[in-house]
Amino acid sequence: MTPRSESSGSHPKKTAGEKIPEQPTAAQQKSAAKKTAVPKQAAAKKTTAAKKAAAKKTASAQSPATKAAAKKAAPAKTAAAKKATPAKTAVAKKAVAKKAAPAKATAAKSTAKKVAATKTAAKKTATKKATATKAAAKKATTAKAAATRTTAAKPPAKRAPAKKAATGKAPAKKATPVQTVPPEMEIAVSPAVGAADRDRLLNGTHHDPHAVLGAHPVPGGVAFRAFRPYALSVTVVAGEVRAELQDDGEGFFSGLLPLREVPEYRLLVGYEGTVLDTEDAYRFLPTLGDLDLHLIGEGRHEELWTALGAHPTIHEGVTGTRFSVWAPNARGVRVAGTFNFWDGTGHAMRSLGSSGVWELFLPDIGEGELYKFEITRHDGSKTLRADPMARRTEVPPATSSVITSSRYEWGDAEWLDRRAQTPAHEAPFSVYEVHLASWRPGLTYRQLADQLPGYVKNLGFTHVELMPVAEHPFGGSWGYQVTGFYAPTARLGTPDDFRYLVDALHRAGIGVLMDWVPAHFPRDDWALAEFDGRPLYEHEDPLRAAHPDWGTLEFDFGRREVRNFLVSNALYWCEEFHIDGLRVDAVASMLYLDYSREAGQWTPNEHGGRENLDAVAFLQEMNATVYRRVPGVVTIAEESTAWDGVTRATHHEGPSGFGGLGFGLKWNMGWMHDSLQYMSHEPVHRKYHHHEMTFSMVYAYSENYVLPISHDEVVHGKRSLVSKMPGDWWQQRAGHRAYLGFMWAHPGKQLLFMGQEFAQGAEWSEAHGPDWWLLDPGYGAEPDHRGVRDLVRDLNTVYRATPALWRLDTDPAGFEWIVGDAADDNVLAFLRLDPEGTPILAVSNFAPVIRQDYRLGVPEDVPAWHEAVNTDAARYGGSDVTNPDPVKPEAQPWHGRPASIRLTLPPLSTVWLCPA
């Protein structure tokens, strides 16, 4: 959308190395003539002869007298100059005409005063020669002083950083010859900012301040204009040229210098008690090129974080920070921050055409500064917003964005090379889910890096999954209501500190998954909601925008710039932070228009269906882009419905007519719900719910699944995993261990939330995290909890060493039932196989009784079986009912197989047996 704009006046836009002579209108010429009246014109009113003489001299080349006068016009301190304010640079004015009275030194600040002085001088010197008249005329057309310019020396390309002095007095400069403008360009115009532009700059509604402010070629020379609220003076310094600009009031300063082209220059800005030596932000070309703007407009800028936001950089040889933000509905945008005392009045951004992007390069601004964007909305009101692309933020509850850049040097190249060798669904994949802020409360990213990798590696997990680390204002949301999509939460450190943690996990051989939340965002009025005064990131239809469950806003997935924002964000975490996988939150809420909505609260799609076609297209684009650009990364969908093709390739159309969504894995919410429901029943009732443990195999190969026991299952009245088990404390722990053994053997990958690895009895709370005191050797029941943790370690160890448990997770050839209908016994038994047919036998007894000589059919080509895992072992806190010796098959057919074995099944246990 094209931002609303008004005419920027007649000031031409500066381009590199280009002179744009401005052609004034008749009205402008008339106005300029009045404002730049010279003694020649005053004398013309007195006598016709003087007028003709002046005209004749103007048409001719400079006379010797004029040249002599120019040579004498050098800066010098006069008695009047010594009395002037020390904060301003005075240039002595010297009479050049024969018998002329000395010109009265003045610090006049308006053209009107100059005209009055000129008229007075004209009355006293009506008989002066035309050459004197012409010399006085040239003085009157300058801003306040006779600017001098050297043609030999040029200013250096790179400028020093801003300097402050204790006084505003500028050192005197040695006089140099003036390079005058040709006579044909001497029709001077007023350099002052016009009334319309002035009003728009003051009100924050100017779309192109660079066309007004800065330096611009105009008839008569180069016009310099500055907008510096609260400044007492502004002086232009360009090599040997020093000229104090006219104070036009309200922070505006201007001057016209007789130069042929725009020079490189600096500004000396005088404030009360100090002078700031700085670059002019409005002399620079845009920092974004046409390709960036084209890709942004098309919604195809895959590295959007490199274009938008705040980036310390060197631009045109000058060190500073470039700011850019997408706000197509804004009437104006300004940058406010610690560097301008949160007053953005003097730092207006320019609109870069129809892209909706606003841009400004601020010299001498660097890392660590806080900033926001002050946006003028369509109704003229203003709002102060955090940067949607901010890569660092203040620590909540503070909400400012922070200028930052990364200097981190990675040490995980070997890990990155190795991770792409095997697809995730064909590799061992057991995940430890962590809420970083509460895993060890009070630890920073770097302190976590000293503890978390070692702990996870010791337990044998292949990956950690981090609950959202993107910045969020409310800790109680656990990170699922994001305001800073490109910034790791500042609660635990800087972005480079987070990189350090990821690097440490990689060097320990641990993959890093991250929860990613593209479904919705909160309504905070300093963040994304109605960002530029109108719905922008959210859908313009209020029914489509409002999320009915969480009080948040849903993204407008149909808008290409919004899709670009999110797709680029997915890449950002993978490329900038080396994240190995994204678990995408709340996918189901994105896919359905009627999600949690009643009839009449949603509008069908173009085909009359309830599918959100925009969200489908977004997820397909995100997955395809991530897999194309980042080898070895996996995307995981938290999708709780039976949507067809969540993990199918995007170019493969399914029965529903849609291509696949393109995810690598999907959380098996059905398995989680059913299996936990079964385990919550008293063992005597479990035979009536046996199907809840077997139904998952009906659809086990419809997608590539992860079996999740996540944070959602152990909070807010849901009880911890061990507390879901019925019976006394011994039975609860036994059921907990048996369930973990069944879970690790079932087809699919595993995910376990922190605290459940040692049977924490309390629900998780983000306020205090896991109950680590349960593992204190001084605690009486510590062996009970340590035993469960030891079991998790052994399950992971055997799992990773046994390809049958993961190699064919998504292939029906990797699974065979031994017995799935022993409901009365509460027994389940099945084989897992690797591609070569090597099996592992998993048997679960969910009854609290020992079953002696329990016969199971087995393959006849395995000569003997031995226990690899028994969850009832004494070291885990069990009753130690085991099968210590190898078990040999008998030639008795059973369960439809030619051979069988007899086992002792411990109570409430799972046993794994491998070929001996």
mmCIF file of C-alpha atoms in Angstrom, residues 181-332:
data_model
loop_
_atom_site.group_PDB
_atom_site.id
_atom_site.type_symbol
_atom_site.label_atom_id
_atom_site.label_comp_id
_atom_site.label_asym_id
_atom_site.label_seq_id
_atom_site.Cartn_x
_atom_site.Cartn_y
_atom_site.Cartn_z
ATOM 1 C CA VAL A 181 28.657 30.924 -8.820
ATOM 2 C CA PRO A 182 28.098 31.969 -12.433
ATOM 3 C CA PRO A 183 26.055 35.149 -13.003
ATOM 4 C CA GLU A 184 23.255 33.148 -14.603
ATOM 5 C CA MET A 185 22.703 31.315 -11.296
ATOM 6 C CA GLU A 186 22.577 34.443 -9.174
ATOM 7 C CA ILE A 187 18.774 34.599 -9.060
ATOM 8 C CA ALA A 188 18.804 33.446 -5.445
ATOM 9 C CA VAL A 189 15.886 31.824 -3.612
ATOM 10 C CA SER A 190 15.170 31.733 0.062
ATOM 11 C CA PRO A 191 16.869 28.709 1.657
ATOM 12 C CA ALA A 192 14.347 28.531 4.494
ATOM 13 C CA VAL A 193 12.027 25.523 4.812
ATOM 14 C CA GLY A 194 8.620 26.326 3.359
ATOM 15 C CA ALA A 195 5.572 26.621 5.558
ATOM 16 C CA ALA A 196 3.968 23.372 4.392
ATOM 17 C CA ASP A 197 7.119 21.278 4.851
ATOM 18 C CA ARG A 198 7.816 22.993 8.132
ATOM 19 C CA ASP A 199 4.376 22.083 9.452
ATOM 20 C CA ARG A 200 4.671 18.467 8.339
ATOM 21 C CA LEU A 201 8.100 18.054 9.905
ATOM 22 C CA LEU A 202 6.899 19.528 13.180
ATOM 23 C CA ASN A 203 3.836 17.259 13.195
ATOM 24 C CA GLY A 204 5.646 14.100 12.146
ATOM 25 C CA THR A 205 3.763 13.647 8.873
ATOM 26 C CA HIS A 206 6.508 14.241 6.314
ATOM 27 C CA HIS A 207 7.091 11.306 3.971
ATOM 28 C CA ASP A 208 10.365 12.617 2.487
ATOM 29 C CA PRO A 209 12.336 14.821 4.890
ATOM 30 C CA HIS A 210 15.534 14.230 2.903
ATOM 31 C CA ALA A 211 14.054 16.228 0.012
ATOM 32 C CA VAL A 212 13.788 19.254 2.311
ATOM 33 C CA LEU A 213 16.539 18.947 4.892
ATOM 34 C CA GLY A 214 20.232 18.601 4.167
ATOM 35 C CA ALA A 215 22.032 20.311 1.314
ATOM 36 C CA HIS A 216 20.436 20.923 -2.093
ATOM 37 C CA PRO A 217 21.594 22.781 -5.223
ATOM 38 C CA VAL A 218 19.334 25.765 -5.898
ATOM 39 C CA PRO A 219 19.603 28.905 -8.022
ATOM 40 C CA GLY A 220 22.265 31.027 -6.397
ATOM 41 C CA GLY A 221 24.294 28.183 -4.846
ATOM 42 C CA VAL A 222 23.602 25.406 -2.335
ATOM 43 C CA ALA A 223 20.829 25.657 0.244
ATOM 44 C CA PHE A 224 21.576 24.113 3.629
ATOM 45 C CA ARG A 225 18.647 23.305 5.887
ATOM 46 C CA ALA A 226 18.694 21.686 9.309
ATOM 47 C CA PHE A 227 15.975 20.797 11.767
ATOM 48 C CA ARG A 228 17.511 20.658 15.218
ATOM 49 C CA PRO A 229 14.972 21.220 17.983
ATOM 50 C CA TYR A 230 16.429 22.896 21.076
ATOM 51 C CA ALA A 231 19.611 23.980 19.243
ATOM 52 C CA LEU A 232 20.899 27.545 19.660
ATOM 53 C CA SER A 233 22.924 27.578 16.475
ATOM 54 C CA VAL A 234 23.933 25.393 13.528
ATOM 55 C CA THR A 235 27.130 25.941 11.551
ATOM 56 C CA VAL A 236 28.053 24.193 8.307
ATOM 57 C CA VAL A 237 31.673 23.042 8.041
ATOM 58 C CA ALA A 238 32.860 21.831 4.629
ATOM 59 C CA GLY A 239 36.615 21.773 4.366
ATOM 60 C CA GLU A 240 37.616 25.412 4.781
ATOM 61 C CA VAL A 241 34.046 26.621 4.476
ATOM 62 C CA ARG A 242 32.389 27.664 7.740
ATOM 63 C CA ALA A 243 28.988 29.294 7.658
ATOM 64 C CA GLU A 244 26.531 29.776 10.463
ATOM 65 C CA LEU A 245 22.987 29.119 9.337
ATOM 66 C CA GLN A 246 20.082 31.457 9.866
ATOM 67 C CA ASP A 247 17.885 30.611 12.863
ATOM 68 C CA ASP A 248 14.396 30.397 11.365
ATOM 69 C CA GLY A 249 12.721 29.496 14.644
ATOM 70 C CA GLU A 250 11.198 26.283 16.068
ATOM 71 C CA GLY A 251 14.442 24.399 15.509
ATOM 72 C CA PHE A 252 14.822 25.213 11.808
ATOM 73 C CA PHE A 253 18.069 26.643 10.430
ATOM 74 C CA SER A 254 18.928 27.542 6.848
ATOM 75 C CA GLY A 255 21.481 29.278 4.693
ATOM 76 C CA LEU A 256 22.442 29.780 1.055
ATOM 77 C CA LEU A 257 26.126 29.351 0.210
ATOM 78 C CA PRO A 258 27.548 30.419 -3.174
ATOM 79 C CA LEU A 259 28.877 26.944 -4.058
ATOM 80 C CA ARG A 260 28.786 25.160 -7.374
ATOM 81 C CA GLU A 261 27.945 21.722 -5.955
ATOM 82 C CA VAL A 262 27.004 20.022 -2.713
ATOM 83 C CA PRO A 263 30.171 19.377 -0.691
ATOM 84 C CA GLU A 264 30.832 16.806 2.012
ATOM 85 C CA TYR A 265 30.154 18.619 5.208
ATOM 86 C CA ARG A 266 29.543 18.368 8.936
ATOM 87 C CA LEU A 267 27.391 20.319 11.331
ATOM 88 C CA LEU A 268 28.396 22.132 14.488
ATOM 89 C CA VAL A 269 25.205 22.209 16.520
ATOM 90 C CA GLY A 270 25.312 24.567 19.455
ATOM 91 C CA TYR A 271 23.281 23.794 22.544
ATOM 92 C CA GLU A 272 23.261 25.398 25.947
ATOM 93 C CA GLY A 273 26.833 24.973 27.186
ATOM 94 C CA THR A 274 28.079 22.646 24.468
ATOM 95 C CA VAL A 275 28.600 22.169 20.743
ATOM 96 C CA LEU A 276 27.962 18.866 18.982
ATOM 97 C CA ASP A 277 30.217 18.098 16.021
ATOM 98 C CA THR A 278 28.235 15.642 13.900
ATOM 99 C CA GLU A 279 27.269 14.449 10.469
ATOM 100 C CA ASP A 280 23.972 15.532 8.955
ATOM 101 C CA ALA A 281 21.625 12.524 8.827
ATOM 102 C CA TYR A 282 19.862 14.070 5.855
ATOM 103 C CA ARG A 283 22.849 14.139 3.509
ATOM 104 C CA PHE A 284 22.908 10.357 2.955
ATOM 105 C CA LEU A 285 21.403 8.213 0.226
ATOM 106 C CA PRO A 286 19.021 5.380 1.266
ATOM 107 C CA THR A 287 20.609 2.337 2.867
ATOM 108 C CA LEU A 288 18.185 -0.063 1.167
ATOM 109 C CA GLY A 289 18.538 -0.845 -2.514
ATOM 110 C CA ASP A 290 15.965 -1.535 -5.189
ATOM 111 C CA LEU A 291 16.385 -5.313 -4.889
ATOM 112 C CA ASP A 292 15.621 -5.260 -1.167
ATOM 113 C CA LEU A 293 12.522 -3.159 -1.734
ATOM 114 C CA HIS A 294 11.375 -5.344 -4.625
ATOM 115 C CA LEU A 295 11.721 -8.538 -2.578
ATOM 116 C CA ILE A 296 9.946 -6.959 0.387
ATOM 117 C CA GLY A 297 7.106 -5.823 -1.848
ATOM 118 C CA GLU A 298 6.823 -9.305 -3.343
ATOM 119 C CA GLY A 299 6.961 -10.950 0.086
ATOM 120 C CA ARG A 300 10.039 -12.945 -0.956
ATOM 121 C CA HIS A 301 12.861 -11.436 1.107
ATOM 122 C CA GLU A 302 14.105 -14.585 2.797
ATOM 123 C CA GLU A 303 16.662 -12.642 4.838
ATOM 124 C CA LEU A 304 14.311 -9.902 5.924
ATOM 125 C CA TRP A 305 16.191 -9.420 9.181
ATOM 126 C CA THR A 306 19.173 -8.098 7.203
ATOM 127 C CA ALA A 307 17.065 -5.386 5.564
ATOM 128 C CA LEU A 308 14.649 -4.174 8.225
ATOM 129 C CA GLY A 309 15.307 -3.235 11.829
ATOM 130 C CA ALA A 310 18.304 -1.415 13.301
ATOM 131 C CA HIS A 311 21.770 -2.304 12.031
ATOM 132 C CA PRO A 312 25.073 -0.710 13.088
ATOM 133 C CA THR A 313 26.950 -0.143 9.837
ATOM 134 C CA ILE A 314 29.311 2.067 7.844
ATOM 135 C CA HIS A 315 27.361 3.982 5.215
ATOM 136 C CA GLU A 316 29.117 6.208 2.697
ATOM 137 C CA GLY A 317 32.229 6.038 4.861
ATOM 138 C CA VAL A 318 30.423 7.088 8.029
ATOM 139 C CA THR A 319 29.792 4.929 11.089
ATOM 140 C CA GLY A 320 26.233 4.851 12.406
ATOM 141 C CA THR A 321 23.034 2.823 12.506
ATOM 142 C CA ARG A 322 20.504 2.347 9.745
ATOM 143 C CA PHE A 323 16.875 2.099 10.797
ATOM 144 C CA SER A 324 14.067 0.742 8.654
ATOM 145 C CA VAL A 325 10.523 -0.378 9.390
ATOM 146 C CA TRP A 326 7.505 -1.552 7.417
ATOM 147 C CA ALA A 327 4.551 0.739 8.181
ATOM 148 C CA PRO A 328 2.543 1.286 4.966
ATOM 149 C CA ASN A 329 -0.420 2.984 6.652
ATOM 150 C CA ALA A 330 1.644 5.545 8.559
ATOM 151 C CA ARG A 331 1.510 9.242 7.671
ATOM 152 C CA GLY A 332 4.969 9.642 9.112
#
